[in-house]
PDB file of C-alpha atoms in Angstrom:
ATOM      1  CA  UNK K   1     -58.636 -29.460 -40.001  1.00 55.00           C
ATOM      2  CA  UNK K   2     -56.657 -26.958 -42.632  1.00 57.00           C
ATOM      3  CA  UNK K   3     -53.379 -28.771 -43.369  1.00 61.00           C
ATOM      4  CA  UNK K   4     -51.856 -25.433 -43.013  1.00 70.00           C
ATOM      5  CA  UNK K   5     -53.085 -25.305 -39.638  1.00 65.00           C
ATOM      6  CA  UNK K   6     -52.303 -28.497 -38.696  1.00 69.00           C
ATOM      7  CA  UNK K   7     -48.610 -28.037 -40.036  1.00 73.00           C
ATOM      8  CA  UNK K   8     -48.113 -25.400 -38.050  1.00 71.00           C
ATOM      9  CA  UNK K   9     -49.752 -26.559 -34.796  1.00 68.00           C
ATOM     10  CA  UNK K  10     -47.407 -29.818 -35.546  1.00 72.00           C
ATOM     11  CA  UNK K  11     -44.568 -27.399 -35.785  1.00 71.00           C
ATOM     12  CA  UNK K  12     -45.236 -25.057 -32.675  1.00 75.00           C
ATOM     13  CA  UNK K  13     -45.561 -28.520 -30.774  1.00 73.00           C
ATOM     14  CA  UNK K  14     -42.019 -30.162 -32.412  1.00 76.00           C
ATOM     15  CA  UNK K  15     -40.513 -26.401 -30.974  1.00 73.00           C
ATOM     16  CA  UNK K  16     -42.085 -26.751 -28.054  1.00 75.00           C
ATOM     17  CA  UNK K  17     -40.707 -30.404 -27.064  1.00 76.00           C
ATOM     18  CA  UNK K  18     -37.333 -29.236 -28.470  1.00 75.00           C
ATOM     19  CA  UNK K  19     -37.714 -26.664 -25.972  1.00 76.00           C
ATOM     20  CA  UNK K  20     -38.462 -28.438 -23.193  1.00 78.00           C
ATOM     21  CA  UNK K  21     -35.776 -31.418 -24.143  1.00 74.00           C
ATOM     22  CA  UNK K  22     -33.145 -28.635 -24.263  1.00 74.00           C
ATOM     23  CA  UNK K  23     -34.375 -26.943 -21.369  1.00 75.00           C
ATOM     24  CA  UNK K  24     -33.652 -30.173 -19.262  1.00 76.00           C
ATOM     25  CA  UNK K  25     -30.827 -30.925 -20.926  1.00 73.00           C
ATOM     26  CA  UNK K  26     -28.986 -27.500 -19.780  1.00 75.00           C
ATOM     27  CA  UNK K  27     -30.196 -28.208 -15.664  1.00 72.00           C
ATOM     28  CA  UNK K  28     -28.896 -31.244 -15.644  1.00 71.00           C
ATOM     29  CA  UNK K  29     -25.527 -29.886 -17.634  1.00 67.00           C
ATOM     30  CA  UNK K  30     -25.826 -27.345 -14.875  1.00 66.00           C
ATOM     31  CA  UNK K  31     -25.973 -29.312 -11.925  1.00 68.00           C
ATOM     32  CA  UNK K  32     -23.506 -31.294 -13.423  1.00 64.00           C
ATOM     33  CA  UNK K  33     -21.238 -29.317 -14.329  1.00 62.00           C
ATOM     34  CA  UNK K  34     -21.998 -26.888 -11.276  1.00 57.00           C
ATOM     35  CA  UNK K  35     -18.778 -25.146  -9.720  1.00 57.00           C
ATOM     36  CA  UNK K  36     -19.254 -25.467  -6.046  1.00 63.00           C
ATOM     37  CA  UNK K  37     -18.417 -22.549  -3.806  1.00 69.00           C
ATOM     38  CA  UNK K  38     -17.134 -22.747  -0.478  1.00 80.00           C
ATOM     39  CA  UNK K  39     -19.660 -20.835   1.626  1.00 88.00           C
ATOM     40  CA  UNK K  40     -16.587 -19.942   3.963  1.00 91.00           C
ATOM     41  CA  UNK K  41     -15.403 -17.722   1.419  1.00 92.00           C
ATOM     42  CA  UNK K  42     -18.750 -15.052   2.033  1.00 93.00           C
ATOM     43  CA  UNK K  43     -17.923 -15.454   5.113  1.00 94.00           C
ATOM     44  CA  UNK K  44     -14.274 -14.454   5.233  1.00 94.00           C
ATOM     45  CA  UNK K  45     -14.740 -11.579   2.527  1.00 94.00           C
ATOM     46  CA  UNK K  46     -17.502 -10.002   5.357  1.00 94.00           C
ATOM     47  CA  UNK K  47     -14.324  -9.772   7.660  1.00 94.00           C
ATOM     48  CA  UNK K  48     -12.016  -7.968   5.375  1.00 94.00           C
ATOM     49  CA  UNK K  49     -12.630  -3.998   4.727  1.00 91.00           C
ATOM     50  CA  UNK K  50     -13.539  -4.147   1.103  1.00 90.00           C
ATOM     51  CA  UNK K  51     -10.880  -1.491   0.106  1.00 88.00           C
ATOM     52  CA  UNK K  52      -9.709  -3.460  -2.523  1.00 90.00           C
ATOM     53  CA  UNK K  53      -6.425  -1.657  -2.227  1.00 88.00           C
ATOM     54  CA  UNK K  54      -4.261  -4.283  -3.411  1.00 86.00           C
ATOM     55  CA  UNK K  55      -1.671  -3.958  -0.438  1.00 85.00           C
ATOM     56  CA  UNK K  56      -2.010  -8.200  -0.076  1.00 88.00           C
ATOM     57  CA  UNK K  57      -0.967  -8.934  -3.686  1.00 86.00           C
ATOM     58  CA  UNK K  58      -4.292  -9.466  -4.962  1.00 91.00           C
ATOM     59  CA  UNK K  59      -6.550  -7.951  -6.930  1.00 88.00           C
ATOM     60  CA  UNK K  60      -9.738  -7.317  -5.017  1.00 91.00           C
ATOM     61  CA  UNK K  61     -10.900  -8.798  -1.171  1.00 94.00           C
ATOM     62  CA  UNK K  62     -13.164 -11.131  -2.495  1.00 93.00           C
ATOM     63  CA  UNK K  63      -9.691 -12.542  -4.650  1.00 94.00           C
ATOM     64  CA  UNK K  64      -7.607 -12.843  -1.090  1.00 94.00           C
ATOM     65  CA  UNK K  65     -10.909 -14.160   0.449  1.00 94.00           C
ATOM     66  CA  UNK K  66     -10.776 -16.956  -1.749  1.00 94.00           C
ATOM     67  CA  UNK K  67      -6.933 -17.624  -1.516  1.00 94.00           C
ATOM     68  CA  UNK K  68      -7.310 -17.458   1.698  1.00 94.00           C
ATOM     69  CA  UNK K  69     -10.237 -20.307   2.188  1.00 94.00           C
ATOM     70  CA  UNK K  70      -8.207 -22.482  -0.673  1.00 92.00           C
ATOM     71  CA  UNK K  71      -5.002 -22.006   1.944  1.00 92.00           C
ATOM     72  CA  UNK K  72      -3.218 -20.150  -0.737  1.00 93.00           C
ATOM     73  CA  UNK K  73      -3.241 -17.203   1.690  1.00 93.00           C
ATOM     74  CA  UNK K  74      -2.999 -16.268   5.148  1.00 93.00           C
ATOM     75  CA  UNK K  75      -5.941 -15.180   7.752  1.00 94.00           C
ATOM     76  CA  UNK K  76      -3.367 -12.141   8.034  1.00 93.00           C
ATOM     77  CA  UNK K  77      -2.798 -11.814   4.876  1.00 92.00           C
ATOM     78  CA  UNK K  78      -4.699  -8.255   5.001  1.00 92.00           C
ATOM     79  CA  UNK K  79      -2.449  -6.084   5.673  1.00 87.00           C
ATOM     80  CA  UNK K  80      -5.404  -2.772   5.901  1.00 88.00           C
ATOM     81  CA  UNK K  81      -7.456  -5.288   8.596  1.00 89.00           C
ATOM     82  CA  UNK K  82      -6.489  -4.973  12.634  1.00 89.00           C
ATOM     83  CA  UNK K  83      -5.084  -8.270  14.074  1.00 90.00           C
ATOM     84  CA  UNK K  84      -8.387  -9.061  15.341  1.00 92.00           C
ATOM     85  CA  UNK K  85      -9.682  -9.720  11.396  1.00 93.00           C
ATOM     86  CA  UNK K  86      -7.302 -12.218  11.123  1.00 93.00           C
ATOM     87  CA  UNK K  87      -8.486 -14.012  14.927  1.00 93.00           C
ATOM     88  CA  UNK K  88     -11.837 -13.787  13.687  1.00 94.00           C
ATOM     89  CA  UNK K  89     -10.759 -15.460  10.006  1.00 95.00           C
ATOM     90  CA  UNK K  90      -8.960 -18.088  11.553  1.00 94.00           C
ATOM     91  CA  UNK K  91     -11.843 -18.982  13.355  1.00 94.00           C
ATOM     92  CA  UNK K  92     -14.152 -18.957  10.270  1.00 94.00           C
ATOM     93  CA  UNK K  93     -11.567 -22.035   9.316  1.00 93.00           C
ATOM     94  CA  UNK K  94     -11.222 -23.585  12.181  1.00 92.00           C
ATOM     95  CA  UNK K  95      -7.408 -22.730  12.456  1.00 92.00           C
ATOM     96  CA  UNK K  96      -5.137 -21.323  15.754  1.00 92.00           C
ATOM     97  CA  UNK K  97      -5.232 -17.681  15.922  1.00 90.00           C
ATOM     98  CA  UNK K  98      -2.015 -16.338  13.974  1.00 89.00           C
ATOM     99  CA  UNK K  99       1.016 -14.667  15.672  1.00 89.00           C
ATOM    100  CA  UNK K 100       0.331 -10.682  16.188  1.00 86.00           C
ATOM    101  CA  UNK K 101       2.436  -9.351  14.451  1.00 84.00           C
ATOM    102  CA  UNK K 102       3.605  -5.314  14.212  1.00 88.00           C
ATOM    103  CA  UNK K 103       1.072  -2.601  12.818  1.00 90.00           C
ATOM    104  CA  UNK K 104       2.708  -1.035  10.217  1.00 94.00           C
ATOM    105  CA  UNK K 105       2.161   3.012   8.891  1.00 95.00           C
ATOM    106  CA  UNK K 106       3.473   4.800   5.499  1.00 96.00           C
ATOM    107  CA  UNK K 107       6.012   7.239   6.156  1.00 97.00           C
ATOM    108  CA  UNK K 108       7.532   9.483   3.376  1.00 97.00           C
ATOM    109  CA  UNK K 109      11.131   9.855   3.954  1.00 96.00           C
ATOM    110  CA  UNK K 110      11.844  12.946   2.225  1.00 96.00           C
ATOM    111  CA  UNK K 111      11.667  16.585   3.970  1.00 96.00           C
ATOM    112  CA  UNK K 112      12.712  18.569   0.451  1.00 95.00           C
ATOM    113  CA  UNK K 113       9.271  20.476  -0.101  1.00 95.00           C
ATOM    114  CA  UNK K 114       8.741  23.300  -2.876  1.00 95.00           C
ATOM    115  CA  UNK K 115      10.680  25.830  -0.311  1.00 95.00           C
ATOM    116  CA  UNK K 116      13.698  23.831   0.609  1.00 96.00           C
ATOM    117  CA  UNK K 117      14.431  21.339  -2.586  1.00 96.00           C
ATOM    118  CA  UNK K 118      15.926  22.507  -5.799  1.00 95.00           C
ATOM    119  CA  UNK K 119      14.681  21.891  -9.112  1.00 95.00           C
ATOM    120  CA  UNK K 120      16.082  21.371 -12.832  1.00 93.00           C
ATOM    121  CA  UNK K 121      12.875  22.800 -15.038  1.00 92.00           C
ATOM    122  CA  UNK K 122       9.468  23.527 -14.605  1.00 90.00           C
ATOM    123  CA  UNK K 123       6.915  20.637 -15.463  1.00 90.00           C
ATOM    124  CA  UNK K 124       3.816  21.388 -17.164  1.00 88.00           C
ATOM    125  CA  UNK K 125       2.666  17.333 -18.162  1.00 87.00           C
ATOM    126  CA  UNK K 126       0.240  15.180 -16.898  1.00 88.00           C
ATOM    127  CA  UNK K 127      -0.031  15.297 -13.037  1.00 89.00           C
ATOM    128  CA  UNK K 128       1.702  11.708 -12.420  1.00 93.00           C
ATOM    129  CA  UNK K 129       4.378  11.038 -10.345  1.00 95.00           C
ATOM    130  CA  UNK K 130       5.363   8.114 -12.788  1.00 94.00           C
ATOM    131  CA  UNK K 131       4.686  10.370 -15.981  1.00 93.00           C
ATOM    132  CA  UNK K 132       7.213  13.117 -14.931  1.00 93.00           C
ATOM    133  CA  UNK K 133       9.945  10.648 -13.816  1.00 93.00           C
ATOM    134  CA  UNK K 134      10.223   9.713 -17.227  1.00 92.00           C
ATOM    135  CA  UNK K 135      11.934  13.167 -17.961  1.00 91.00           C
ATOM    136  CA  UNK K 136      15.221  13.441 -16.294  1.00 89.00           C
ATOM    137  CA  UNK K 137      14.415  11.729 -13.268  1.00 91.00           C
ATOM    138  CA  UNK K 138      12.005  14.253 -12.280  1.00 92.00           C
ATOM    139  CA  UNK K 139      11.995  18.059 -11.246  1.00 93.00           C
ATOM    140  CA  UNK K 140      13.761  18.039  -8.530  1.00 94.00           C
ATOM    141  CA  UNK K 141      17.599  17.552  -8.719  1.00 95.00           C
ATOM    142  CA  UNK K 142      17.494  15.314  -5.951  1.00 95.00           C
ATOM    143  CA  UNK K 143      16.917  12.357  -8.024  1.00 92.00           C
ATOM    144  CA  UNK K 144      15.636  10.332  -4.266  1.00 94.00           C
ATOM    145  CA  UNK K 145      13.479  13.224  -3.827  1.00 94.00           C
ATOM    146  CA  UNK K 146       9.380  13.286  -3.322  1.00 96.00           C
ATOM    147  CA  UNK K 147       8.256  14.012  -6.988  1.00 94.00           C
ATOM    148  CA  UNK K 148       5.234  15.427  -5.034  1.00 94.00           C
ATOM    149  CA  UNK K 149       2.323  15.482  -8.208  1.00 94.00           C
ATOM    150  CA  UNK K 150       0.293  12.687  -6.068  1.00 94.00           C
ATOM    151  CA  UNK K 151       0.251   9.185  -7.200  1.00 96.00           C
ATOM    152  CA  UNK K 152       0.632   8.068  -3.945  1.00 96.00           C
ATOM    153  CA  UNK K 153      -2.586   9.766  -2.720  1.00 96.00           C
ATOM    154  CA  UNK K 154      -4.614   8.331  -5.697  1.00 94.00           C
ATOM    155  CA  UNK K 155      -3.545   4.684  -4.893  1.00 93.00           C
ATOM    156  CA  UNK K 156      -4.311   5.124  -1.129  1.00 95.00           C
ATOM    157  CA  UNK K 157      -7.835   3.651  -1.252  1.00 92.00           C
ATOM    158  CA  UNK K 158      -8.047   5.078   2.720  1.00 94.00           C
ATOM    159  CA  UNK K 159      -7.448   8.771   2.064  1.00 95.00           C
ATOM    160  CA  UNK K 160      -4.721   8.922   4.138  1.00 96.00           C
ATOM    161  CA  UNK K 161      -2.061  11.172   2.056  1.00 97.00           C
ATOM    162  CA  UNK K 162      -2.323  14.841   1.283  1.00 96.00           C
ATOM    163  CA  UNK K 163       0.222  16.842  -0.709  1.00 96.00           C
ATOM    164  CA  UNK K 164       1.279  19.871   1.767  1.00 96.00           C
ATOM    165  CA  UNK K 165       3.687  22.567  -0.468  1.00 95.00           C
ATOM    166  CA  UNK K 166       4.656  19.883  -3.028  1.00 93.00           C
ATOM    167  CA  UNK K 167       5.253  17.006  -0.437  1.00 96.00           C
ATOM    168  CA  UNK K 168       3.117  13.759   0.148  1.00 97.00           C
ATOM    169  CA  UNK K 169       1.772  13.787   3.869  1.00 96.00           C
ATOM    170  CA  UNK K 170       0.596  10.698   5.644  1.00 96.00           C
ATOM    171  CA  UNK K 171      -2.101  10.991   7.888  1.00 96.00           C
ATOM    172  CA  UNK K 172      -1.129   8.494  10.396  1.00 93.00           C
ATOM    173  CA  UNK K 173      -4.923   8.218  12.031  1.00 93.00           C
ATOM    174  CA  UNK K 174      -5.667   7.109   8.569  1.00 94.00           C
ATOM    175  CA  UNK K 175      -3.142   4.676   7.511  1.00 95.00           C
ATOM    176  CA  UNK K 176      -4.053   0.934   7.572  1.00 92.00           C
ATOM    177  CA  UNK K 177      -0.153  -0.048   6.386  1.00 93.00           C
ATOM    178  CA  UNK K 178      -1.801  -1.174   3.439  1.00 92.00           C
ATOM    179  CA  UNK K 179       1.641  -0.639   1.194  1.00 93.00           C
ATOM    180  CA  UNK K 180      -0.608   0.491  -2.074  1.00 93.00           C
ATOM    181  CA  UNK K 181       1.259   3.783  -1.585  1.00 95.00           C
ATOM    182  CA  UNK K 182       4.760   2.383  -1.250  1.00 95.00           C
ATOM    183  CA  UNK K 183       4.586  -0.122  -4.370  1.00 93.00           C
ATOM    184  CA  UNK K 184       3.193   3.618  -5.929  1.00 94.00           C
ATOM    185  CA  UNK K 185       6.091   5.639  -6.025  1.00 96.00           C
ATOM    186  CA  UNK K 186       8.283   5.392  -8.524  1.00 95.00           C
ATOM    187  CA  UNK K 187      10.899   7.053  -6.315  1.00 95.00           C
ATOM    188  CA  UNK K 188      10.707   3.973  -3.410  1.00 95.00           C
ATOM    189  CA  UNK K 189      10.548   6.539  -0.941  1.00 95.00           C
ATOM    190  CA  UNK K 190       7.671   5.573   1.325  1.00 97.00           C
ATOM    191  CA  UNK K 191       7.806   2.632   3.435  1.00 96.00           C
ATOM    192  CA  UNK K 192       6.374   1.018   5.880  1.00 96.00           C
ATOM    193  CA  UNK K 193       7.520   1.553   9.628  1.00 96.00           C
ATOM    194  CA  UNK K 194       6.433   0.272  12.910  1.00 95.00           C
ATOM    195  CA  UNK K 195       3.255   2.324  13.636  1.00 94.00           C
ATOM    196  CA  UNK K 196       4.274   3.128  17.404  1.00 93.00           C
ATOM    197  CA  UNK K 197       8.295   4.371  15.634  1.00 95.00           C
ATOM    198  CA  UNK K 198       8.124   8.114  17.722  1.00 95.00           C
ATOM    199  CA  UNK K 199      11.608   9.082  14.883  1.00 96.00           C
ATOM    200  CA  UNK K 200      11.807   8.930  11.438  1.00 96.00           C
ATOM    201  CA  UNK K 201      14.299  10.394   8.951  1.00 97.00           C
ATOM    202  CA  UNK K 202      13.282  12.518   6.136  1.00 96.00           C
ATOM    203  CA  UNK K 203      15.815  11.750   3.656  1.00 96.00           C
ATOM    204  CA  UNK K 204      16.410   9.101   1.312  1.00 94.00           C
ATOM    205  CA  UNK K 205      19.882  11.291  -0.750  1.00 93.00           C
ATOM    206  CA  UNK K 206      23.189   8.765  -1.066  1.00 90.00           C
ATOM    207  CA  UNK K 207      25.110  11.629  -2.942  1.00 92.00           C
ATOM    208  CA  UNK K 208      27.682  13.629  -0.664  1.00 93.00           C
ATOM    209  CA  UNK K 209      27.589  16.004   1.413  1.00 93.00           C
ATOM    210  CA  UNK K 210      28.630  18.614  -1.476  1.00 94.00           C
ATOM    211  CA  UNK K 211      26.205  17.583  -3.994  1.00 95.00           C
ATOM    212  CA  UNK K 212      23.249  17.495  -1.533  1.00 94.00           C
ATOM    213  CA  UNK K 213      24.086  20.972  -0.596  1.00 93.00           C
ATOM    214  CA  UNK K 214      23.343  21.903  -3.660  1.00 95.00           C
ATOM    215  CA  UNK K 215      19.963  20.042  -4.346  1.00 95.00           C
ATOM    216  CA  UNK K 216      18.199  20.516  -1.330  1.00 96.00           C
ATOM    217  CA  UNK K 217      19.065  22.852   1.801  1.00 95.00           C
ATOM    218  CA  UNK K 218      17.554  20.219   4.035  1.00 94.00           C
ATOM    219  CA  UNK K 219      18.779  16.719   3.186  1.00 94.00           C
ATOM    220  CA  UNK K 220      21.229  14.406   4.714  1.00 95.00           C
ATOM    221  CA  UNK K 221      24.909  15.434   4.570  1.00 95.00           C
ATOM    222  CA  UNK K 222      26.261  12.176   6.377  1.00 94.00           C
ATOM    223  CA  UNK K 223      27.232  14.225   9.496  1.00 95.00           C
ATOM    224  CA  UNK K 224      27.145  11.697  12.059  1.00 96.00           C
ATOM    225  CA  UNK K 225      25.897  14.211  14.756  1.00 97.00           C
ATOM    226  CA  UNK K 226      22.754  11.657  15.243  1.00 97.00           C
ATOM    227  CA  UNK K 227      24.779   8.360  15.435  1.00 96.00           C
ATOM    228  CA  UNK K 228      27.248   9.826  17.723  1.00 97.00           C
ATOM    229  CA  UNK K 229      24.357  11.015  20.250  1.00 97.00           C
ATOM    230  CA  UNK K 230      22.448   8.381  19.927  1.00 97.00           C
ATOM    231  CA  UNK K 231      22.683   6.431  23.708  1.00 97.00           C
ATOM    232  CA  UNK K 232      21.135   3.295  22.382  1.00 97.00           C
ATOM    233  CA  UNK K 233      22.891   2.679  18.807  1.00 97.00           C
ATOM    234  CA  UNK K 234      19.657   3.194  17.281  1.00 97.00           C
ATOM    235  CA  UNK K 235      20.838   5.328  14.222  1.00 97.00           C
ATOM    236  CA  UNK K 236      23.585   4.935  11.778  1.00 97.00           C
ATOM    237  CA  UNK K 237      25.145   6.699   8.503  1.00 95.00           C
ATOM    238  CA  UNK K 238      24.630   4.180   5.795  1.00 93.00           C
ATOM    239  CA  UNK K 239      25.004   4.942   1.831  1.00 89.00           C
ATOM    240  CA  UNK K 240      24.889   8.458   2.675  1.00 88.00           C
ATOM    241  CA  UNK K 241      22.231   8.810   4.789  1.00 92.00           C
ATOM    242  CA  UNK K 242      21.304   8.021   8.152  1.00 96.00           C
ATOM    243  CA  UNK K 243      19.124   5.266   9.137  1.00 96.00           C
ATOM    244  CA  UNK K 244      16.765   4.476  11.964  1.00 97.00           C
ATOM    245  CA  UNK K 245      17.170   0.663  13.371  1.00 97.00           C
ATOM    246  CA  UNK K 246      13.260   0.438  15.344  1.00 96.00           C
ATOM    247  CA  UNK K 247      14.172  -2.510  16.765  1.00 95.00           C
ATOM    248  CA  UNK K 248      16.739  -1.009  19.178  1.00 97.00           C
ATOM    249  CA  UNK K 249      15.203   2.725  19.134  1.00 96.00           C
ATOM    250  CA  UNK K 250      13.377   3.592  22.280  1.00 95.00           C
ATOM    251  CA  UNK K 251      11.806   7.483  20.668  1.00 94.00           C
ATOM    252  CA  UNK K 252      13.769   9.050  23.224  1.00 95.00           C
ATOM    253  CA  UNK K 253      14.575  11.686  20.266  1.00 95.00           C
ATOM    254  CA  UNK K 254      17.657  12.712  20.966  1.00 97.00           C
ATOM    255  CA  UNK K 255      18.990  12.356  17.464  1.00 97.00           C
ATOM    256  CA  UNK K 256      16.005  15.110  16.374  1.00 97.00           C
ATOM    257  CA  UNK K 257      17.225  17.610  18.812  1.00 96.00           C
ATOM    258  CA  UNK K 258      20.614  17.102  17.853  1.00 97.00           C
ATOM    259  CA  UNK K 259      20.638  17.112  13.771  1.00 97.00           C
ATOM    260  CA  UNK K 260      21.848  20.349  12.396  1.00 96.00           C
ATOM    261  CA  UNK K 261      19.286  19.744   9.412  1.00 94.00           C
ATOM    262  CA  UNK K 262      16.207  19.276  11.487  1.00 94.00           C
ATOM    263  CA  UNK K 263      15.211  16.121   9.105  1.00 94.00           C
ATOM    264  CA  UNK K 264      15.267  13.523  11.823  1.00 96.00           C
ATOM    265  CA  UNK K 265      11.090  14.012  12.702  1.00 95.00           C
ATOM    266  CA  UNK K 266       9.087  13.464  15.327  1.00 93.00           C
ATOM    267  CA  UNK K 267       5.850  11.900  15.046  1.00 86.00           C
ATOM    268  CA  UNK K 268       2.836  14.086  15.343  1.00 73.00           C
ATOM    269  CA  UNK K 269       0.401  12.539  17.593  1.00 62.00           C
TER     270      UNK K 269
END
């Protein structure tokens, strides 16, 4: 045989065992070294809604589906999911059914829309709620006003805000009480209320009665028309404002007929 051809055959065969040897070598490494996955964790991740909207803390649903499996997170821990997801989780793991607890929907507690708030200047920068707050506090000179240039809606993974005449919307049909919205705006002006609450109060203003007269010809001016109507104690004047207490308010709405500002709402049904 040419010794060039057997060097080389000798060659292609040391390769070939090298190969092999290394090929064995990285199975066994993998079996060893294999990172088991707990097949409960498909299985819980099929429950959730696969938003990722980040409303339970985490990044994605296939993150909370494997907090959840390790116990680092509840079956309910989805705050988008029906209480049912979290029955049908807990089952998945073998666990009691969790509590029920209280469906939750955004509300935006402002009123002061392009017509009825008053502004400082005219913004012409990027269309972020968080980008124009860094000037002045905003346009509006209600500095607890609705910014109203939509971060909220591109957060809400579920559609379920609209800007109407410079004012974020929730579409209540839509809203899962997710909270992406809420930890959104950089005012802290949407939160999360009982989902059955029939009253809410559009206005988050703690300046006086004077000074909100001047920003916005529909916000809060501490009257105390509402809490003195109210027949159940539902509603109360604090830091300038009036809140709504939904664990004693029945929707009877007698504090929306009787504000002279018309910013105590109804819910649309």
């Amino acid at each position: 045989m040419n010794p060039t051809l057997q060097t080389i055959l000798i060659a292609c065969a040391c390769f070939a065992a090298l190969g092999l040897l290394f090929g064995l070598l990285l199975a066994v490494a993998s079996k060893v070294f294999e990172v088991k996955k707990d097949e409960r964790a498909e299985q819980v991740l099929a429950c959730l809604p696969g938003a990722n909207c980040g409303g339970c803390g985490y990044v994605g649903c296939a993150q909370l589906a494997e907090a959840i499996v390790k116990g680092e997170a509840s079956p309910a821990a989805c705050t988008a999911s029906p209480h049912q997801t979290a029955v049908d989780i807990a089952a998945i793991l073998g666990q009691e059914p969790p509590a029920r607890t209280v469906r939750k929907r955004a509300q935006v507690m402002c009123s002061g829309d392009l017509s009825t708030a008053r502004f400082k200047y005219a913004y012409d920068g990027a269309s972020d709620c968080v980008a124009a707050t860094q000037l002045g506090g905003g346009t509006k000179l209600c500095l607890n006003g609705c910014i109203g240039f939509g971060t909220c809606v591109s957060k809400c993974a579920f559609h379920a805000i609209s800007l109407e005449n410079g004012l974020a919307k929730v579409d209540y049909h839509k809203c899962t009480g997710c909270g992406a919205c809420v930890k959104a705006c950089p005012k802290g002006i949407i939160r999360l209320i009982p989902y059955d609450a029939v009253c809410w109060v559009g206005c988050m203003s703690v300046s006086d009665a004077k000074t909100t007269n001047q920003q916005c010809s529909v916000g809060c001016i501490s009257c105390r028309i509402c809490e003195k109507n109210c027949p159940f104690d539902a509603i109360h004047v604090e830091n300038g404002r009036a809140v709504i207490d939904y664990d004693k308010c029945t929707g009877c709405s007698v504090c929306v007929s009787k504000c002279p500002r018309k910013i105590i709402h109804k819910k649309e049904r």
